[in-house]
Coordinates of C-alpha atoms and ligand atoms in Angstrom, one line a residue:
M9 CA 0.0 0.0 0.0
S10 CA 1.2 3.5 -0.7
R11 CA 0.3 7.1 -1.2
I12 CA -2.1 7.4 -4.2
L13 CA -3.6 10.6 -5.7
I14 CA -6.7 10.3 -7.9
N15 CA -7.2 13.6 -9.6
N16 CA -9.3 15.2 -12.4
I17 CA -12.4 13.2 -11.4
D18 CA -15.2 14.7 -13.6
W19 CA -17.9 13.9 -11.0
L20 CA -17.0 12.8 -7.5
I21 CA -20.1 11.6 -5.6
T22 CA -19.0 11.6 -1.9
M23 CA -22.2 10.3 -0.1
D24 CA -20.9 12.3 2.8
P25 CA -23.5 13.7 5.3
D26 CA -24.1 16.7 3.1
R27 CA -24.2 14.5 0.0
R28 CA -21.6 16.8 -1.8
I29 CA -21.0 16.2 -5.4
I30 CA -17.6 17.6 -6.4
K31 CA -16.7 18.5 -10.0
N32 CA -13.1 18.1 -11.0
G33 CA -12.5 16.2 -7.8
A34 CA -9.5 14.5 -6.2
I35 CA -9.0 11.9 -3.5
A36 CA -5.7 11.5 -1.7
I37 CA -5.0 8.0 -0.3
D38 CA -2.4 7.4 2.4
D39 CA -2.0 3.6 3.0
D40 CA -5.6 2.2 3.4
R41 CA -7.4 5.5 4.2
I42 CA -8.6 8.7 2.6
A43 CA -6.2 11.4 3.6
A44 CA -8.0 14.2 1.8
I45 CA -10.9 14.8 -0.6
G46 CA -12.0 17.9 -2.5
T47 CA -11.2 19.6 -5.8
T48 CA -8.1 18.7 -7.8
K49 CA -6.9 22.3 -7.3
D50 CA -7.1 22.0 -3.5
V51 CA -6.1 18.4 -2.8
G52 CA -3.6 17.9 -5.6
A53 CA -1.4 20.8 -4.6
N54 CA -0.9 19.6 -1.1
F55 CA -0.2 15.9 -1.4
S56 CA 2.9 14.1 -2.5
A57 CA 1.9 10.8 -4.1
E58 CA 3.9 7.7 -5.3
K59 CA 1.2 6.9 -7.8
I60 CA -1.2 9.3 -9.6
I61 CA -4.3 8.1 -11.3
D62 CA -5.8 10.6 -13.9
A63 CA -9.5 10.2 -13.6
T64 CA -10.5 12.5 -16.5
G65 CA -13.8 11.4 -17.9
K66 CA -14.7 9.3 -14.9
L67 CA -17.4 9.4 -12.2
A68 CA -16.3 8.2 -8.8
I69 CA -18.6 6.8 -6.0
P70 CA -17.9 4.8 -2.8
G71 CA -17.2 1.2 -3.6
L72 CA -20.6 -0.5 -3.9
I73 CA -21.7 -2.9 -1.2
D74 CA -23.4 -6.2 -2.1
T75 CA -25.1 -7.5 1.0
H76 CA -26.2 -10.8 -0.4
V77 CA -23.9 -12.8 -2.6
H78 CA -23.3 -16.6 -2.5
S79 CA -19.6 -17.0 -3.4
T80 CA -19.6 -20.7 -3.6
Q81 CA -22.4 -20.9 -6.1
Q82 CA -20.5 -19.1 -8.8
L83 CA -19.7 -22.2 -10.7
G84 CA -23.3 -23.3 -10.8
R85 CA -24.5 -20.5 -13.2
G86 CA -27.3 -21.8 -15.4
L87 CA -28.0 -24.9 -13.4
A88 CA -31.1 -23.6 -11.7
D89 CA -33.1 -21.8 -14.4
G90 CA -36.9 -21.9 -14.5
C91 CA -37.8 -23.9 -11.4
D92 CA -39.9 -23.2 -8.3
I93 CA -38.4 -22.7 -4.9
A94 CA -38.5 -26.4 -3.8
V95 CA -36.7 -27.6 -6.9
H96 CA -34.4 -24.6 -6.9
L97 CA -33.3 -25.0 -3.4
L98 CA -33.4 -28.7 -2.6
Q99 CA -32.5 -30.2 -6.0
R100 CA -30.5 -27.7 -8.0
L101 CA -28.8 -25.5 -5.4
Y102 CA -28.1 -28.1 -2.8
G103 CA -27.5 -30.7 -5.5
Y104 CA -24.7 -28.4 -6.9
E105 CA -23.4 -27.5 -3.4
S106 CA -23.0 -31.1 -2.4
E107 CA -20.6 -31.7 -5.3
V108 CA -18.4 -28.7 -4.6
M109 CA -15.0 -29.6 -3.3
V110 CA -12.6 -27.4 -1.4
D111 CA -10.6 -26.2 -4.4
D112 CA -13.8 -25.6 -6.4
A113 CA -15.0 -23.4 -3.6
Y114 CA -11.8 -21.3 -3.7
W115 CA -12.1 -20.7 -7.5
A116 CA -15.8 -20.1 -7.2
A117 CA -15.2 -17.4 -4.7
L118 CA -12.3 -15.8 -6.7
C119 CA -14.5 -15.8 -9.9
C120 CA -17.4 -14.4 -7.9
Q121 CA -15.1 -11.6 -6.6
L122 CA -13.8 -11.0 -10.1
E123 CA -17.3 -10.4 -11.3
M124 CA -18.1 -8.1 -8.4
I125 CA -14.9 -6.0 -8.8
R126 CA -15.7 -5.5 -12.4
A127 CA -19.1 -4.3 -11.3
G128 CA -17.7 -1.7 -8.9
T129 CA -18.4 -3.7 -5.8
T130 CA -15.7 -3.5 -3.0
C131 CA -17.5 -5.2 -0.1
F132 CA -19.8 -8.2 0.2
I133 CA -21.8 -10.2 2.7
D134 CA -21.8 -14.0 1.9
P135 CA -24.9 -15.4 3.6
G136 CA -23.3 -18.8 4.4
S137 CA -21.7 -21.7 2.8
Y138 CA -19.8 -24.8 3.9
F139 CA -16.5 -23.3 2.7
P140 CA -16.1 -19.9 4.4
E141 CA -12.3 -20.5 4.7
Q142 CA -12.0 -20.6 0.9
T143 CA -14.1 -17.4 0.5
A144 CA -11.8 -15.7 3.0
K145 CA -8.7 -17.0 1.2
A146 CA -10.0 -15.7 -2.2
T147 CA -10.7 -12.4 -0.5
G148 CA -7.1 -12.2 0.6
V149 CA -6.0 -12.7 -3.0
S150 CA -8.6 -10.4 -4.8
G151 CA -8.1 -7.5 -2.4
M152 CA -11.8 -7.1 -1.7
R153 CA -13.5 -6.6 1.6
G154 CA -16.1 -9.1 2.8
I155 CA -18.0 -10.9 5.4
V156 CA -18.0 -14.7 5.4
A157 CA -20.1 -17.2 7.4
R158 CA -20.7 -20.9 7.8
T159 CA -24.2 -22.2 7.1
A160 CA -26.1 -23.3 10.1
V161 CA -29.4 -25.3 9.8
D162 CA -30.6 -28.2 11.9
V163 CA -34.2 -28.9 10.7
H164 CA -33.7 -31.4 7.9
Q165 CA -37.3 -31.8 6.8
T166 CA -39.6 -28.8 6.3
S167 CA -42.9 -28.5 4.5
I168 CA -41.0 -27.4 1.4
G169 CA -39.1 -30.7 1.4
A170 CA -36.1 -32.6 2.8
L171 CA -32.5 -31.5 2.8
P172 CA -30.1 -33.8 0.8
E173 CA -28.3 -36.4 2.8
K174 CA -24.8 -35.2 1.8
M175 CA -23.2 -32.5 3.9
F176 CA -26.4 -30.9 5.2
R177 CA -27.4 -33.2 8.0
E178 CA -26.0 -31.6 11.2
T179 CA -27.3 -31.5 14.7
R180 CA -27.8 -28.1 16.4
Q181 CA -24.6 -28.6 18.5
E182 CA -22.5 -29.4 15.5
A183 CA -23.8 -26.5 13.5
V184 CA -23.2 -24.0 16.3
E185 CA -19.7 -25.4 17.1
K186 CA -18.5 -25.3 13.5
A187 CA -20.0 -21.8 12.9
E188 CA -18.3 -20.5 16.1
K189 CA -15.0 -21.9 15.1
V190 CA -15.2 -20.1 11.8
V191 CA -15.9 -16.8 13.5
R192 CA -13.0 -17.2 15.9
E193 CA -10.6 -18.2 13.2
L194 CA -11.5 -15.9 10.3
N195 CA -12.8 -12.7 11.8
G196 CA -10.2 -9.9 11.1
L197 CA -8.1 -11.8 8.6
H198 CA -6.2 -10.0 5.8
D199 CA -5.6 -6.6 7.4
G200 CA -9.1 -6.7 8.7
R201 CA -10.7 -6.9 5.2
V202 CA -12.3 -10.2 6.1
R203 CA -14.9 -10.4 8.9
A204 CA -16.7 -13.6 9.9
W205 CA -20.3 -13.8 11.1
F206 CA -22.9 -16.4 11.8
S207 CA -25.4 -17.6 9.2
L208 CA -28.9 -18.9 9.9
R209 CA -29.1 -19.9 6.2
V210 CA -32.9 -20.4 5.9
L211 CA -34.9 -19.6 9.0
V212 CA -37.6 -22.2 8.3
A213 CA -34.8 -24.9 8.5
C214 CA -33.5 -23.6 11.9
S215 CA -35.0 -24.8 15.2
D216 CA -36.0 -22.3 17.9
E217 CA -33.0 -23.5 20.0
L218 CA -30.5 -23.0 17.1
I219 CA -31.8 -19.4 16.6
R220 CA -31.4 -18.6 20.3
D221 CA -28.0 -20.2 20.5
V222 CA -26.6 -18.4 17.4
K223 CA -28.0 -15.1 18.6
A224 CA -26.3 -15.5 22.0
K225 CA -23.0 -16.5 20.4
A226 CA -23.1 -13.6 18.0
D227 CA -23.7 -11.2 20.8
E228 CA -21.0 -12.7 22.9
L229 CA -18.4 -12.5 20.1
G230 CA -19.6 -9.0 18.9
V231 CA -20.4 -10.1 15.3
G232 CA -23.5 -10.1 13.0
I233 CA -25.9 -12.8 11.8
V234 CA -27.1 -13.1 8.2
M235 CA -30.2 -15.0 7.2
H236 CA -32.8 -15.5 4.5
A237 CA -36.2 -14.4 5.8
C238 CA -39.8 -13.9 4.4
E239 CA -38.4 -14.6 0.9
S240 CA -41.3 -16.2 -0.9
R241 CA -44.9 -17.2 -0.5
D242 CA -43.9 -20.9 -0.1
E243 CA -41.4 -20.0 2.6
V244 CA -43.7 -17.9 4.7
V245 CA -46.5 -20.5 4.4
A246 CA -43.9 -23.2 5.5
S247 CA -43.0 -21.0 8.5
R248 CA -46.6 -20.5 9.5
V249 CA -47.4 -24.2 9.2
Q250 CA -44.3 -25.3 11.2
Y251 CA -44.0 -22.5 13.8
G252 CA -47.3 -20.7 13.7
M253 CA -45.9 -17.4 12.5
Q254 CA -43.6 -15.7 10.0
D255 CA -39.8 -15.4 10.3
V256 CA -39.5 -11.9 12.0
E257 CA -42.4 -12.5 14.3
R258 CA -40.8 -15.8 15.3
M259 CA -37.5 -14.2 16.1
A260 CA -39.2 -11.5 18.2
H261 CA -41.2 -14.3 20.0
L262 CA -38.0 -16.1 20.8
G263 CA -36.3 -12.9 22.1
A264 CA -33.6 -13.5 19.5
I265 CA -33.7 -10.2 17.6
G266 CA -31.5 -7.2 17.3
P267 CA -29.5 -4.7 15.3
N268 CA -26.7 -7.2 14.4
M269 CA -29.0 -9.1 12.0
V270 CA -29.2 -8.9 8.2
L271 CA -32.4 -10.3 6.8
I272 CA -32.3 -11.2 3.1
H273 CA -35.2 -10.7 0.7
M274 CA -38.1 -9.8 3.1
G275 CA -40.6 -9.2 0.2
W276 CA -43.2 -11.1 2.2
A277 CA -42.7 -9.3 5.5
S278 CA -46.1 -8.3 7.1
P279 CA -46.9 -4.8 8.3
K280 CA -46.4 -6.0 11.8
E281 CA -42.9 -7.3 10.9
L282 CA -42.0 -3.9 9.4
V283 CA -42.6 -2.4 12.7
L284 CA -40.4 -5.0 14.4
C285 CA -37.7 -4.2 11.8
M286 CA -37.9 -0.6 12.9
R287 CA -38.1 -1.2 16.6
H288 CA -35.2 -3.6 16.6
D289 CA -33.0 -1.8 14.0
L290 CA -32.9 -5.0 11.8
K291 CA -31.0 -4.6 8.5
I292 CA -32.6 -5.6 5.2
S293 CA -31.0 -6.9 2.0
C294 CA -33.3 -6.4 -0.9
S295 CA -32.4 -8.5 -3.9
P296 CA -34.6 -7.4 -6.8
S297 CA -33.0 -9.5 -9.6
C298 CA -33.4 -12.7 -7.7
G299 CA -37.0 -11.8 -6.8
Y300 CA -37.7 -11.4 -10.5
R301 CA -35.9 -14.4 -11.8
L302 CA -37.2 -16.8 -9.2
A303 CA -40.7 -15.2 -9.2
F304 CA -40.6 -14.6 -5.5
G305 CA -42.8 -11.5 -5.9
S306 CA -40.3 -9.5 -3.8
M307 CA -40.8 -6.2 -5.8
E308 CA -44.5 -6.9 -6.5
F309 CA -45.5 -7.5 -2.9
G310 CA -42.5 -6.0 -1.0
R311 CA -42.9 -2.9 1.2
F312 CA -39.4 -1.5 0.7
P313 CA -40.5 2.2 0.3
E314 CA -42.3 1.9 3.6
M315 CA -39.3 0.3 5.3
L316 CA -37.2 3.3 4.2
E317 CA -39.9 5.7 5.3
L318 CA -39.8 4.1 8.8
G319 CA -36.0 4.6 8.9
V320 CA -35.1 1.0 8.4
T321 CA -31.7 0.2 6.8
V322 CA -32.5 -1.3 3.4
S323 CA -29.4 -2.4 1.4
L324 CA -29.1 -4.2 -2.0
G325 CA -27.9 -7.6 -2.8
S326 CA -27.4 -9.5 -6.1
D327 CA -27.8 -13.0 -4.6
G328 CA -25.7 -15.3 -6.8
A329 CA -25.0 -17.0 -10.1
M330 CA -27.7 -19.7 -9.5
S331 CA -30.4 -17.3 -8.3
S332 CA -30.3 -14.0 -10.1
N333 CA -27.5 -15.2 -12.3
Y334 CA -25.5 -11.9 -12.2
L335 CA -23.7 -9.8 -9.7
D336 CA -24.1 -6.2 -10.5
I337 CA -25.3 -3.6 -8.0
V338 CA -25.7 -1.0 -10.7
R339 CA -28.4 -3.2 -12.3
E340 CA -29.8 -3.9 -8.9
M341 CA -30.2 -0.2 -8.3
F342 CA -32.2 0.1 -11.6
L343 CA -34.4 -2.9 -10.7
A344 CA -35.1 -1.6 -7.2
S345 CA -36.0 1.7 -8.5
G346 CA -38.1 0.4 -11.5
G347 CA -39.7 -2.3 -9.5
A348 CA -41.0 0.1 -6.9
K349 CA -42.2 2.5 -9.5
A350 CA -44.1 -0.3 -11.4
Q351 CA -45.6 -1.6 -8.2
R352 CA -47.0 1.8 -7.1
L353 CA -47.6 3.2 -10.6
D354 CA -45.5 6.1 -9.3
P355 CA -42.5 7.2 -11.4
S356 CA -41.3 9.5 -8.6
I357 CA -40.8 6.8 -6.0
M358 CA -37.3 5.4 -5.3
P359 CA -35.2 8.0 -7.2
P360 CA -31.5 7.4 -8.1
E361 CA -30.5 9.2 -4.9
T362 CA -32.4 6.7 -2.8
V363 CA -31.1 3.6 -4.5
L364 CA -27.5 4.9 -4.5
E365 CA -27.9 5.4 -0.7
M366 CA -29.1 1.8 -0.4
A367 CA -26.1 0.5 -2.4
T368 CA -23.5 2.5 -0.3
I369 CA -24.6 4.0 3.0
H370 CA -27.2 1.4 3.9
G371 CA -24.9 -1.4 2.7
A372 CA -22.2 -0.2 5.1
K373 CA -24.7 0.0 8.0
A374 CA -26.0 -3.5 7.2
A375 CA -22.4 -4.8 7.2
L376 CA -21.9 -3.1 10.6
W377 CA -19.0 -1.2 9.0
F378 CA -20.4 2.3 8.5
D379 CA -17.7 3.8 10.7
E380 CA -15.1 3.0 8.0
I381 CA -16.9 2.5 4.6
G382 CA -20.0 3.5 2.6
S383 CA -19.0 7.1 1.9
L384 CA -15.9 9.0 0.7
E385 CA -14.8 11.1 3.6
K386 CA -11.4 11.9 5.1
G387 CA -10.4 9.2 7.6
K388 CA -12.6 6.5 6.1
K389 CA -11.2 3.5 4.2
A390 CA -10.3 4.1 0.6
D391 CA -12.9 2.0 -1.1
I392 CA -13.7 3.7 -4.5
A393 CA -15.4 2.6 -7.7
M394 CA -15.0 4.7 -10.9
F395 CA -17.0 4.5 -14.1
E396 CA -15.9 5.8 -17.5
T397 CA -18.4 8.3 -18.8
R398 CA -17.0 9.0 -22.2
K399 CA -19.7 6.7 -23.7
P400 CA -22.9 7.4 -25.6
E401 CA -25.2 6.2 -22.9
W402 CA -23.6 8.6 -20.4
R403 CA -24.1 11.8 -22.5
P404 CA -25.1 14.4 -21.9
I405 CA -24.4 14.4 -18.1
L406 CA -26.8 16.8 -16.4
N407 CA -27.5 14.7 -13.3
P408 CA -24.8 12.0 -13.0
L409 CA -26.8 10.0 -10.6
S410 CA -29.6 9.7 -13.1
N411 CA -27.2 8.5 -15.7
L412 CA -25.6 6.0 -13.4
V413 CA -28.8 4.4 -12.4
Y414 CA -31.1 4.8 -15.4
A415 CA -28.8 5.0 -18.4
S416 CA -25.4 3.3 -17.8
R417 CA -24.6 -0.3 -18.4
G418 CA -22.6 -0.5 -15.2
G419 CA -19.1 -2.0 -15.3
A420 CA -16.5 -0.2 -13.4
D421 CA -13.3 1.1 -15.0
T422 CA -11.1 1.5 -12.0
V423 CA -11.7 0.1 -8.5
V424 CA -9.7 0.8 -5.2
C425 CA -10.3 -1.2 -2.0
N426 CA -8.5 -0.6 1.3
G427 CA -6.1 1.7 -0.5
C428 CA -5.1 -0.9 -3.1
V429 CA -5.9 -0.7 -6.8
L430 CA -7.8 -3.9 -7.8
L431 CA -8.9 -2.8 -11.3
E432 CA -7.2 0.0 -13.3
N433 CA -8.5 1.1 -16.7
G434 CA -10.3 -2.2 -17.1
V435 CA -7.4 -4.5 -16.1
I436 CA -7.5 -6.6 -13.0
Q437 CA -4.4 -5.9 -10.9
T438 CA -4.4 -8.5 -8.1
F439 CA -4.6 -11.9 -9.9
D440 CA -4.6 -13.5 -13.3
E441 CA -8.1 -13.1 -14.7
A442 CA -7.7 -15.5 -17.6
S443 CA -6.7 -18.4 -15.3
A444 CA -9.7 -17.8 -13.1
L445 CA -12.0 -17.9 -16.1
Q446 CA -10.5 -21.1 -17.3
E447 CA -10.9 -22.7 -13.9
A448 CA -14.5 -21.6 -13.7
Q449 CA -15.3 -23.3 -17.1
V450 CA -13.5 -26.6 -16.3
R451 CA -14.7 -26.9 -12.7
G452 CA -18.3 -25.7 -13.5
S453 CA -18.6 -28.3 -16.2
R454 CA -17.3 -31.0 -14.0
I455 CA -19.8 -30.2 -11.2
A456 CA -22.7 -30.0 -13.7
N457 CA -21.8 -33.5 -14.8
S458 CA -21.2 -35.1 -11.4
S459 CA -24.3 -33.6 -9.9
D460 CA -26.3 -34.9 -12.9
L461 CA -27.6 -31.3 -13.5
M462 CA -25.8 -30.9 -16.9
K463 CA -28.9 -31.9 -18.8
K464 CA -30.9 -29.2 -17.1
A465 CA -28.6 -26.5 -18.4
Q466 CA -28.5 -27.3 -22.1
P467 CA -29.8 -24.9 -24.8
K468 CA -33.3 -25.9 -26.0
W469 CA -32.1 -25.4 -29.6
P470 CA -29.7 -27.7 -31.6
V471 CA -26.1 -26.9 -31.1
I472 CA -23.8 -27.5 -34.2
E473 CA -20.1 -28.2 -33.5
Ligands
ZN529 ZN1 -29.4 -16.1 -0.9

């Protein structure tokens, strides 16, 4: 790490408390933090840098924060198209995951992070896998910032169906012990870029005792818990049948609820549960693309504008290569904005400013990391995404936020995380991209064959070789 000066930034979107937008801006980076931020004239004259990045033609924003991304599922892209939640989860997703070996998990995580870096994402929350060590290892290599967790579930038969035999059948005690070991061993790795939390992967598959145990452990160790909650009609019906209430109500009933919890999806949260979210400062990860592709109805039935109105933290997540099939928070911003507008027949709802706050400020709050990331301010970590604006879809630039959300095709040009340059002028700086892509192809094909899902992923039309 070193002293870097980024100057001549056409549009610098700070997301600071005053939401300042600086024209011809500059950011001075000393080691991993922002030493100064302002105009090129003011900052550039007073900072001696070892490396200067000329950001002429670029727009800079805080690195985007993806609060829902399944690293390990990256090699299963295309294996879970067009199926309902029971088939998606129990046959496709868990069928794939049960064939993933340790090395596969590493390359899956690295390729996942490659896709995120190229999208301008610098921080992620992985909602749980059986290979958090490999996700942490890949994070060490890629240079990103992220939260990893080990999946915990202990109810093997729900009204949605039965969990596969392989890997997933653990007792409550085993699940808690293994998850705690991960938190103790991985939290704070790689200069603090990796944090480790607990994961209650799917609440309907977690016993009351497991939820209570994990909440107590997370509080004891001072870390967060991430979970899927109120995600689809089938899932809330299953929760009502099994436990007599929906997910958030159930956690409140158990007394296992608090501000260190990130709830993913939440499109089916009831009005009563919205109030619980507000009262207990729960954090939400809205994942519009997954809601659309899996027909969860998240944006059609979700009450995300009301959550924001109540002051609830609502961040954005892309989900993963087997659920939404892409990992791009710029597209998620468009879908969150457009989905809410379509639902309410109101084009003024969820403007670009709101969804950019969700992708940065709210993401940082959800990650329990807002003291260091989520905005570009002196003293905060240097996590920055820059987009090239000398393209037809960006012109003219009158309101750059409108162009970013409504017009751009996403795809960052230069990305800095923790003061290190991960992507510069479109070239990955921290690892060999071509090798990672090759590994993804070979390993993804092997898993598709060994899990017997290859035939589910073939084109419907004849392929001529
Ligand atoms: Zn998920």
